Coordinates of N, CA and C in Angstrom, one line a residue:
X1 N 3.4 -21.1 -3.3 CA 4.2 -20.4 -2.3 C 5.1 -19.4 -2.9
X2 N 5.2 -18.2 -2.4 CA 6.0 -17.1 -3.0 C 7.5 -17.3 -2.6
X3 N 8.3 -17.3 -3.6 CA 9.8 -17.4 -3.4 C 10.3 -16.0 -3.3
X4 N 10.8 -15.6 -2.1 CA 11.2 -14.2 -1.9 C 12.5 -13.9 -2.7
X5 N 13.2 -15.0 -3.0 CA 14.5 -14.8 -3.8 C 14.2 -14.3 -5.2
X6 N 12.9 -14.4 -5.6 CA 12.5 -13.9 -7.0 C 12.0 -12.5 -6.9
X7 N 11.9 -11.9 -5.8 CA 11.4 -10.5 -5.7 C 12.2 -9.5 -6.5
X8 N 13.5 -9.6 -6.5 CA 14.3 -8.7 -7.3 C 14.0 -8.8 -8.8
X9 N 13.7 -10.0 -9.3 CA 13.4 -10.3 -10.7 C 12.0 -9.7 -11.0
X10 N 11.1 -9.9 -10.0 CA 9.7 -9.4 -10.2 C 9.8 -7.8 -10.3
X11 N 10.5 -7.3 -9.4 CA 10.6 -5.8 -9.3 C 11.2 -5.2 -10.6
X12 N 12.2 -5.9 -11.1 CA 12.9 -5.4 -12.3 C 11.9 -5.5 -13.5
X13 N 11.2 -6.6 -13.6 CA 10.2 -6.7 -14.7 C 9.1 -5.6 -14.6
X14 N 8.6 -5.4 -13.4 CA 7.5 -4.4 -13.2 C 8.0 -3.0 -13.6
X15 N 9.2 -2.7 -13.1 CA 9.8 -1.3 -13.4 C 10.0 -1.1 -14.9
X16 N 10.6 -2.1 -15.5 CA 10.9 -2.0 -16.9 C 9.7 -2.0 -17.8
X17 N 8.7 -2.9 -17.5 CA 7.6 -2.9 -18.4 C 6.6 -1.7 -18.2
X18 N 6.6 -1.2 -17.0 CA 5.8 0.0 -16.8 C 6.5 1.3 -16.9
X19 N 7.8 1.2 -17.1 CA 8.7 2.4 -17.2 C 8.5 3.3 -15.9
X20 N 8.6 2.7 -14.8 CA 8.4 3.4 -13.5 C 9.7 4.1 -13.1
X21 N 9.5 5.3 -12.5 CA 10.6 6.0 -11.9 C 11.0 5.5 -10.5
X22 N 10.1 4.9 -9.8 CA 10.3 4.4 -8.5 C 10.0 2.9 -8.4
X23 N 10.5 2.3 -7.3 CA 10.3 0.9 -7.2 C 8.9 0.5 -6.6
X24 N 8.4 -0.7 -7.0 CA 7.2 -1.2 -6.2 C 7.7 -1.3 -4.7
X25 N 6.7 -1.1 -3.8 CA 7.1 -1.2 -2.4 C 6.5 -2.4 -1.7
X26 N 7.3 -3.1 -1.0 CA 6.9 -4.3 -0.3 C 6.5 -3.9 1.2
X27 N 5.2 -4.0 1.5 CA 4.7 -3.6 2.8 C 4.4 -4.9 3.6
X28 N 4.8 -4.9 4.8 CA 4.6 -6.1 5.7 C 4.0 -5.6 7.0
X29 N 2.9 -6.2 7.4 CA 2.2 -5.9 8.7 C 2.7 -7.0 9.7
X30 N 3.5 -6.6 10.6 CA 4.1 -7.5 11.6 C 3.3 -7.5 12.9
X31 N 2.8 -8.7 13.3 CA 2.1 -8.7 14.5 C 3.0 -8.5 15.7
X32 N 4.3 -8.9 15.6 CA 5.3 -8.7 16.6 C 6.5 -7.9 16.1
X33 N 6.9 -6.9 16.9 CA 8.0 -6.1 16.4 C 9.3 -6.9 16.3
X34 N 9.4 -7.9 17.2 CA 10.7 -8.7 17.2 C 10.9 -9.4 15.8
X35 N 9.8 -9.7 15.1 CA 10.0 -10.2 13.7 C 10.4 -9.2 12.7
X36 N 10.0 -8.0 12.9 CA 10.4 -6.9 12.0 C 11.9 -6.6 12.2
X37 N 12.4 -6.7 13.5 CA 13.8 -6.4 13.8 C 14.7 -7.4 13.1
X38 N 14.2 -8.6 12.8 CA 15.1 -9.6 12.2 C 15.5 -9.2 10.8
X39 N 14.7 -8.4 10.1 CA 14.9 -8.2 8.7 C 15.0 -6.7 8.3
X40 N 14.7 -5.8 9.3 CA 14.7 -4.4 9.0 C 15.3 -3.6 10.2
X41 N 15.7 -2.4 9.9 CA 16.1 -1.5 11.0 C 14.9 -0.5 11.2
X42 N 14.8 -0.1 12.5 CA 13.7 0.8 12.8 C 14.1 2.2 12.4
X43 N 13.1 2.9 11.8 CA 13.4 4.3 11.4 C 13.6 5.2 12.7
X44 N 14.4 6.2 12.6 CA 14.6 7.1 13.7 C 13.8 8.4 13.5
X45 N 13.0 8.4 12.5 CA 12.2 9.6 12.2 C 10.7 9.4 12.5
X46 N 10.0 10.5 12.8 CA 8.6 10.4 12.9 C 8.1 10.5 11.4
X47 N 7.2 9.6 11.0 CA 6.8 9.6 9.6 C 5.3 9.3 9.6
X48 N 4.8 9.1 8.4 CA 3.4 8.6 8.1 C 3.5 7.4 7.2
X49 N 2.4 6.6 7.2 CA 2.4 5.4 6.4 C 2.6 5.8 4.9
X50 N 1.8 6.8 4.5 CA 1.9 7.2 3.0 C 3.3 7.7 2.7
X51 N 3.9 8.5 3.6 CA 5.2 9.0 3.3 C 6.3 7.9 3.3
X52 N 6.1 6.9 4.2 CA 7.0 5.8 4.3 C 7.0 5.0 3.0
X53 N 5.8 4.8 2.4 CA 5.7 4.1 1.1 C 6.4 4.9 0.0
X54 N 6.2 6.2 0.0 CA 6.9 7.1 -1.0 C 8.4 6.9 -0.9
X55 N 8.9 7.0 0.4 CA 10.3 6.9 0.6 C 10.9 5.6 0.2
X56 N 10.1 4.5 0.5 CA 10.6 3.2 0.2 C 10.7 3.0 -1.4
X57 N 9.8 3.6 -2.1 CA 9.8 3.6 -3.5 C 11.1 4.3 -4.1
X58 N 11.7 5.2 -3.3 CA 12.9 5.8 -3.7 C 14.1 5.1 -3.1
X59 N 14.0 3.9 -2.5 CA 15.1 3.2 -2.1 C 15.4 2.9 -0.6
X60 N 14.5 3.5 0.3 CA 14.7 3.3 1.7 C 14.1 2.0 2.2
X61 N 14.7 1.3 3.2 CA 14.1 0.1 3.8 C 14.2 0.3 5.3
X62 N 13.0 0.1 6.0 CA 12.9 0.3 7.4 C 11.6 -0.2 7.9
X63 N 11.4 -0.2 9.3 CA 10.1 -0.4 9.8 C 9.8 0.6 10.9
X64 N 8.5 0.8 11.2 CA 8.0 1.7 12.2 C 7.0 1.1 13.1
X65 N 6.8 1.6 14.2 CA 5.8 1.2 15.2 C 4.8 2.4 15.4
X66 N 4.0 2.2 16.4 CA 3.0 3.3 16.7 C 3.7 4.6 17.1
X67 N 5.0 4.4 17.6 CA 5.7 5.6 18.0 C 6.3 6.4 16.8
X68 N 6.4 5.7 15.7 CA 7.0 6.4 14.5 C 6.0 6.7 13.5
X69 N 4.9 6.0 13.3 CA 3.9 6.3 12.4 C 3.0 7.3 12.9
X70 N 3.2 8.6 12.5 CA 2.6 9.7 13.2 C 1.2 10.1 12.9
X71 N 0.7 9.6 11.7 CA -0.7 9.9 11.4 C -1.6 9.1 12.2
X72 N -2.4 9.7 13.1 CA -3.2 8.9 14.1 C -4.3 8.1 13.4
X73 N -4.9 8.6 12.3 CA -5.9 7.9 11.5 C -5.3 6.6 10.9
X74 N -4.1 6.8 10.3 CA -3.4 5.7 9.7 C -3.0 4.6 10.7
X75 N -2.5 5.1 11.8 CA -2.1 4.1 12.9 C -3.3 3.3 13.4
X76 N -4.5 4.0 13.4 CA -5.7 3.2 13.9 C -6.2 2.2 12.8
X77 N -6.2 2.7 11.6 CA -6.7 1.8 10.5 C -5.8 0.6 10.4
X78 N -4.5 0.8 10.6 CA -3.5 -0.3 10.4 C -3.4 -1.2 11.6
X79 N -4.1 -0.9 12.6 CA -4.0 -1.8 13.8 C -2.9 -1.6 14.8
X80 N -2.2 -0.4 14.6 CA -1.1 -0.1 15.5 C -1.7 0.5 16.8
X81 N -2.8 1.2 16.8 CA -3.4 1.8 18.0 C -4.9 1.5 17.9
X82 N -5.6 1.5 19.1 CA -7.0 1.3 19.1 C -7.8 2.5 18.4
X83 N -8.9 2.2 17.9 CA -9.8 3.2 17.3 C -10.3 4.1 18.4
X84 N -10.2 5.5 18.1 CA -10.7 6.4 19.1 C -12.2 6.6 19.0
X85 N -12.8 7.0 20.1 CA -14.3 7.2 20.1 C -14.7 8.3 19.1
X86 N -13.8 9.4 19.1 CA -14.1 10.5 18.2 C -14.2 10.0 16.7
X87 N -13.3 9.1 16.3 CA -13.2 8.6 15.0 C -14.4 7.7 14.7
X88 N -14.7 6.8 15.6 CA -15.7 5.8 15.4 C -17.1 6.5 15.3
X89 N -17.3 7.6 16.0 CA -18.6 8.3 16.0 C -18.7 9.2 14.9
X90 N -17.6 9.6 14.2 CA -17.7 10.5 13.1 C -17.3 11.9 13.4
X91 N -17.1 12.2 14.7 CA -16.8 13.6 15.2 C -15.5 14.1 14.5
X92 N -14.5 13.3 14.4 CA -13.3 13.8 13.8 C -13.5 14.3 12.4
X93 N -14.2 13.6 11.6 CA -14.4 14.0 10.2 C -15.2 15.3 10.1
X94 N -16.2 15.4 11.0 CA -17.1 16.6 11.0 C -16.2 17.8 11.4
X95 N -15.4 17.6 12.5 CA -14.6 18.8 13.0 C -13.6 19.2 12.0
X96 N -13.1 18.3 11.1 CA -12.0 18.6 10.2 C -12.6 19.0 8.8
X97 N -13.9 19.1 8.7 CA -14.6 19.5 7.5 C -14.4 18.5 6.4
X98 N -14.2 17.2 6.7 CA -14.1 16.1 5.8 C -15.5 15.7 5.3
X99 N -16.4 15.7 6.3 CA -17.8 15.4 6.0 C -18.7 16.5 6.5
X100 N -19.9 16.6 6.0 CA -20.9 17.7 6.3 C -21.5 17.6 7.7
X101 N -21.4 16.4 8.3 CA -22.0 16.2 9.6 C -21.4 15.0 10.3
X102 N -21.7 14.9 11.6 CA -21.2 13.8 12.4 C -21.8 12.4 11.8
X103 N -23.0 12.4 11.4 CA -23.6 11.2 10.8 C -23.0 10.8 9.5
X104 N -22.7 11.8 8.7 CA -22.0 11.4 7.4 C -20.5 11.0 7.7
X105 N -19.9 11.5 8.8 CA -18.6 11.1 9.2 C -18.6 9.7 9.7
X106 N -19.6 9.3 10.4 CA -19.7 7.9 10.9 C -20.0 7.0 9.8
X107 N -20.8 7.4 8.8 CA -21.1 6.6 7.6 C -19.8 6.3 6.9
X108 N -18.9 7.4 6.8 CA -17.7 7.2 6.0 C -16.7 6.3 6.8
X109 N -16.5 6.5 8.1 CA -15.6 5.6 8.8 C -16.1 4.2 8.9
X110 N -17.4 4.0 8.9 CA -17.9 2.6 8.8 C -17.5 1.9 7.6
X111 N -17.1 2.6 6.5 CA -16.7 2.0 5.3 C -15.2 1.9 5.1
X112 N -14.4 2.6 5.9 CA -13.0 2.6 5.7 C -12.5 1.2 6.3
X113 N -11.7 0.5 5.5 CA -11.2 -0.8 6.0 C -10.2 -0.6 7.2
X114 N -10.4 -1.5 8.1 CA -9.5 -1.4 9.3 C -9.0 -2.8 9.7
X115 N -7.8 -2.9 10.1 CA -7.2 -4.2 10.5 C -8.0 -4.8 11.7
X116 N -8.4 -6.0 11.6 CA -9.2 -6.6 12.6 C -8.3 -7.1 13.8
X117 N -7.0 -7.2 13.6 CA -6.1 -7.6 14.6 C -5.0 -6.6 14.9
X118 N -4.5 -6.6 16.1 CA -3.4 -5.7 16.5 C -2.1 -6.0 15.8
X119 N -1.4 -5.0 15.3 CA 0.0 -5.3 14.8 C 0.9 -4.3 15.6
X120 N 2.2 -4.7 15.6 CA 3.2 -3.9 16.4 C 4.1 -3.1 15.5
X121 N 4.2 -3.5 14.2 CA 5.2 -2.9 13.4 C 4.8 -3.0 11.9
X122 N 5.2 -2.1 11.1 CA 5.0 -2.1 9.6 C 6.4 -2.0 8.9
X123 N 6.6 -2.9 8.0 CA 7.9 -2.9 7.3 C 7.7 -2.3 5.9
X124 N 8.7 -1.6 5.4 CA 8.7 -0.9 4.1 C 10.0 -1.2 3.4
X125 N 10.0 -1.5 2.2 CA 11.3 -1.7 1.4 C 10.9 -1.7 -0.1
X126 N 11.9 -1.3 -0.9 CA 11.7 -1.5 -2.3 C 11.6 -3.0 -2.6
X127 N 10.7 -3.4 -3.5 CA 10.5 -4.8 -3.7 C 11.7 -5.6 -3.9
X128 N 12.7 -5.0 -4.6 CA 13.9 -5.8 -5.0 C 14.8 -6.0 -3.8
X129 N 14.6 -5.2 -2.7 CA 15.4 -5.3 -1.5 C 14.8 -6.0 -0.3
X130 N 13.5 -6.4 -0.5 CA 12.8 -7.0 0.6 C 13.3 -8.4 1.0
X131 N 13.6 -8.6 2.3 CA 14.1 -9.9 2.8 C 13.0 -10.6 3.6
X132 N 11.8 -10.3 3.2 CA 10.7 -10.9 3.9 C 9.6 -11.1 2.9
X133 N 8.6 -11.9 3.2 CA 7.4 -12.1 2.4 C 6.4 -10.9 2.6
X134 N 6.3 -10.0 1.7 CA 5.4 -8.9 1.9 C 3.9 -9.3 1.9
X135 N 3.1 -8.5 2.5 CA 1.6 -8.7 2.5 C 1.0 -8.0 1.3
X136 N 1.5 -6.8 1.0 CA 0.9 -6.0 0.0 C 2.0 -5.4 -0.8
X137 N 1.9 -5.3 -2.2 CA 2.8 -4.6 -3.0 C 2.1 -3.3 -3.5
X138 N 2.8 -2.2 -3.3 CA 2.2 -0.9 -3.6 C 3.0 -0.2 -4.6
X139 N 2.3 0.3 -5.7 CA 3.0 1.0 -6.8 C 2.4 2.4 -6.9
X140 N 3.2 3.4 -7.0 CA 2.8 4.7 -7.3 C 3.3 5.1 -8.7
X141 N 2.4 5.5 -9.5 CA 2.7 5.8 -10.9 C 1.7 6.8 -11.5
X142 N 1.9 7.0 -12.8 CA 1.0 7.8 -13.6 C -0.1 7.0 -14.1
X143 N -1.2 7.6 -14.5 CA -2.4 6.8 -14.9 C -2.1 5.8 -16.0
X144 N -1.3 6.1 -17.0 CA -1.1 5.1 -18.1 C -0.3 3.9 -17.5
X145 N 0.6 4.2 -16.6 CA 1.4 3.1 -16.0 C 0.5 2.1 -15.2
X146 N -0.4 2.7 -14.4 CA -1.3 1.9 -13.7 C -2.3 1.2 -14.6
X147 N -2.7 1.9 -15.7 CA -3.6 1.3 -16.7 C -3.0 0.0 -17.2
X148 N -1.7 0.1 -17.6 CA -1.0 -1.1 -18.1 C -0.9 -2.2 -17.1
X149 N -0.8 -1.9 -15.8 CA -0.8 -2.9 -14.8 C -2.2 -3.5 -14.7
X150 N -3.2 -2.7 -14.8 CA -4.6 -3.2 -14.8 C -4.9 -4.2 -15.9
X151 N -4.4 -3.9 -17.1 CA -4.5 -4.8 -18.3 C -3.8 -6.1 -18.0
X152 N -2.7 -6.1 -17.3 CA -2.0 -7.3 -17.0 C -2.8 -8.1 -16.0
X153 N -3.4 -7.5 -15.0 CA -4.2 -8.2 -14.1 C -5.4 -8.8 -14.7
X154 N -6.0 -8.2 -15.8 CA -7.1 -8.7 -16.5 C -6.7 -9.9 -17.4
X155 N -5.5 -9.8 -17.9 CA -5.1 -10.7 -19.0 C -5.3 -12.2 -18.7
X156 N -4.7 -12.6 -17.6 CA -4.6 -14.1 -17.3 C -5.9 -14.7 -16.9
X157 N -6.7 -14.0 -16.0 CA -7.9 -14.6 -15.4 C -9.1 -13.9 -15.8
X158 N -9.0 -12.8 -16.5 CA -10.2 -12.0 -16.9 C -10.8 -11.2 -15.8
X159 N -10.0 -11.0 -14.7 CA -10.5 -10.3 -13.5 C -10.7 -8.8 -13.7
X160 N -11.8 -8.3 -13.2 CA -12.0 -6.9 -13.2 C -11.5 -6.4 -11.8
X161 N -11.1 -5.1 -11.8 CA -10.8 -4.5 -10.5 C -11.9 -3.6 -10.1
X162 N -12.5 -3.9 -8.9 CA -13.6 -3.1 -8.3 C -13.0 -2.2 -7.3
X163 N -12.7 -1.0 -7.6 CA -12.0 -0.1 -6.7 C -12.9 0.5 -5.7
X164 N -12.4 0.9 -4.5 CA -13.2 1.4 -3.5 C -12.4 2.4 -2.7
X165 N -12.7 3.7 -2.7 CA -12.0 4.7 -2.0 C -12.9 5.9 -1.7
X166 N -12.4 6.7 -0.8 CA -13.3 7.8 -0.4 C -12.5 9.1 -0.2
X167 N -11.3 9.2 -0.6 CA -10.5 10.4 -0.5 C -10.0 10.7 0.9
X168 N -10.0 9.7 1.7 CA -9.4 9.8 3.0 C -8.8 8.5 3.4
X169 N -7.7 8.5 4.2 CA -7.1 7.3 4.6 C -6.8 6.3 3.5
X170 N -6.2 6.9 2.5 CA -6.0 6.2 1.2 C -4.9 5.1 1.2
X171 N -3.7 5.5 1.6 CA -2.6 4.6 1.6 C -2.8 3.5 2.7
X172 N -3.4 3.9 3.8 CA -3.5 3.0 4.9 C -4.8 2.1 4.7
X173 N -6.0 2.8 4.8 CA -7.2 2.0 4.7 C -7.5 1.4 3.3
X174 N -7.5 2.3 2.3 CA -7.9 1.9 0.9 C -6.9 0.9 0.3
X175 N -5.6 1.2 0.4 CA -4.6 0.5 -0.4 C -4.0 -0.7 0.4
X176 N -3.6 -0.4 1.7 CA -2.9 -1.4 2.5 C -3.9 -2.4 3.1
X177 N -4.8 -1.9 3.9 CA -5.7 -2.8 4.7 C -6.7 -3.5 3.8
X178 N -7.3 -2.8 2.9 CA -8.4 -3.4 2.0 C -7.7 -4.5 1.2
X179 N -6.6 -4.2 0.6 CA -5.9 -5.2 -0.3 C -5.5 -6.4 0.6
X180 N -5.0 -6.2 1.8 CA -4.6 -7.3 2.6 C -5.8 -8.2 3.0
X181 N -6.9 -7.5 3.3 CA -8.1 -8.3 3.7 C -8.8 -9.0 2.6
X182 N -8.9 -8.4 1.5 CA -9.7 -8.9 0.4 C -8.9 -9.8 -0.6
X183 N -7.6 -9.6 -0.5 CA -6.7 -10.3 -1.5 C -7.0 -9.9 -2.9
X184 N -7.5 -8.7 -3.1 CA -7.8 -8.1 -4.4 C -7.1 -6.8 -4.6
X185 N -6.7 -6.4 -5.8 CA -6.1 -5.1 -6.0 C -7.1 -4.0 -5.8
X186 N -6.5 -2.9 -5.3 CA -7.4 -1.7 -5.1 C -6.6 -0.4 -5.6
X187 N -7.3 0.6 -6.0 CA -6.7 1.8 -6.6 C -7.2 3.0 -5.8
X188 N -6.4 4.0 -5.7 CA -6.8 5.2 -5.0 C -6.1 6.4 -5.6
X189 N -6.6 7.6 -5.4 CA -6.0 8.8 -5.9 C -5.4 9.6 -4.7
X190 N -5.2 9.0 -3.6 CA -4.6 9.6 -2.4 C -5.6 10.3 -1.5
X191 N -5.1 10.9 -0.4 CA -5.9 11.6 0.5 C -5.2 13.0 0.8
X192 N -5.7 13.8 1.6 CA -5.1 15.1 1.8 C -3.7 15.0 2.4
X193 N -3.6 14.1 3.4 CA -2.3 13.9 4.0 C -1.2 13.5 3.0
X194 N -1.5 12.5 2.1 CA -0.5 12.1 1.2 C -0.2 13.1 0.1
X195 N -1.2 14.0 -0.2 CA -0.9 15.0 -1.2 C -0.2 16.2 -0.6
X196 N -0.5 16.5 0.7 CA 0.1 17.7 1.3 C 1.5 17.4 2.0
X197 N 1.7 16.2 2.5 CA 2.9 16.0 3.3 C 3.7 14.8 3.0
X198 N 3.3 14.0 2.0 CA 4.0 12.7 1.7 C 4.7 12.7 0.4
X199 N 4.5 13.7 -0.4 CA 5.2 13.7 -1.7 C 4.4 13.0 -2.8
X200 N 3.1 12.8 -2.6 CA 2.2 12.2 -3.6 C 1.8 13.3 -4.6
X201 N 2.2 13.1 -5.8 CA 2.0 14.2 -6.8 C 0.6 14.3 -7.4
X202 N 0.2 15.4 -7.9 CA -1.2 15.6 -8.4 C -1.5 14.6 -9.6
X203 N -0.5 14.2 -10.3 CA -0.8 13.3 -11.4 C -0.5 11.9 -11.1
X204 N -0.3 11.5 -9.8 CA -0.1 10.2 -9.4 C -1.4 9.4 -9.1
X205 N -1.3 8.1 -9.3 CA -2.3 7.1 -8.9 C -1.5 6.0 -8.1
X206 N -2.2 5.5 -7.1 CA -1.6 4.4 -6.3 C -2.4 3.2 -6.4
X207 N -1.8 2.0 -6.5 CA -2.4 0.7 -6.6 C -1.8 -0.2 -5.6
X208 N -2.6 -1.0 -4.9 CA -2.0 -2.1 -4.1 C -2.5 -3.4 -4.6
X209 N -1.6 -4.4 -4.6 CA -2.1 -5.7 -5.0 C -1.5 -6.8 -4.0
X210 N -2.2 -7.8 -3.8 CA -1.7 -8.8 -2.8 C -0.5 -9.6 -3.3
X211 N 0.4 -10.0 -2.4 CA 1.5 -10.7 -2.8 C 1.2 -12.1 -3.5
X212 N 0.0 -12.6 -3.1 CA -0.4 -13.9 -3.7 C -0.5 -13.9 -5.2
X213 N -0.7 -12.8 -5.8 CA -0.9 -12.8 -7.3 C 0.3 -12.3 -8.1
X214 N 1.4 -12.1 -7.4 CA 2.6 -11.4 -8.1 C 3.1 -12.3 -9.2
X215 N 3.1 -13.6 -9.0 CA 3.6 -14.5 -10.1 C 2.9 -14.3 -11.4
X216 N 1.5 -14.4 -11.3 CA 0.7 -14.3 -12.5 C 0.6 -12.9 -13.0
X217 N 0.7 -11.9 -12.1 CA 0.7 -10.5 -12.6 C 1.9 -10.2 -13.4
X218 N 3.1 -10.6 -12.9 CA 4.3 -10.3 -13.7 C 4.3 -11.1 -15.0
X219 N 3.9 -12.3 -14.9 CA 3.8 -13.2 -16.2 C 2.9 -12.5 -17.2
X220 N 1.8 -12.0 -16.8 CA 0.9 -11.3 -17.7 C 1.4 -10.0 -18.2
X221 N 2.2 -9.3 -17.3 CA 2.7 -8.0 -17.7 C 3.8 -8.2 -18.8
X222 N 4.5 -9.3 -18.7 CA 5.5 -9.5 -19.8 C 4.9 -9.7 -21.1
X223 N 3.7 -10.4 -21.1 CA 3.0 -10.7 -22.3 C 2.3 -9.5 -22.9
X224 N 1.7 -8.7 -22.0 CA 0.9 -7.6 -22.5 C 1.7 -6.3 -22.8
X225 N 2.9 -6.3 -22.3 CA 3.8 -5.2 -22.5 C 5.1 -5.7 -23.2
X226 N 5.0 -5.9 -24.5 CA 6.2 -6.4 -25.3 C 7.3 -5.4 -25.2
X227 N 8.6 -5.9 -25.5 CA 9.7 -5.0 -25.5 C 9.5 -3.9 -26.4
X228 N 10.0 -2.7 -26.0 CA 9.9 -1.5 -26.8 C 10.9 -1.5 -27.9
X229 N 10.4 -1.2 -29.1 CA 11.3 -1.2 -30.3 C 12.2 0.0 -30.4

């Protein structure tokens, strides 16, 4: 069982060992907004899931609902709103020039992870400030930093990371939902929304890992990343 009182210690170790400029982000998918209210304040701004993660990495803590999470695709993937017919059929991707045809758009959306249950709120906080048990820990960094985290993931159990992404709905579908559902880490290079409007830099990589492995991951990171001389 994860002890949330150790989250500040975990965050400090991750930041120091990877030399991160921002904090790991604790993301929580709340089925009921009333539970989010107990541990976080609601944001007063219209935002996106990817932008919220970037902001939380810089120190902000808050939650949002379907009224605040403005990216319609992200809200659908995350279970905040129902999937639209246009998205399900592939029309959206075809019209936006994401895919070459409606059929290829449908093939793509069929592969994007989606929450099977409805949620009412999503919580965001720097890992060291989280007063709740996160579902997914998300780290934005440079390739070498993410590489060192992958080495730590491999060290203890010998696990490989089988990443799965398509250049769209990255922070929501690829990183948050897929990691939540599979309980396995996943990596992405972002989507157009995160690159254009969320502050995700061209040399950034994002990785999500389930809270269930944070103990062993940090333990392995300490071993594989000895103190700098």
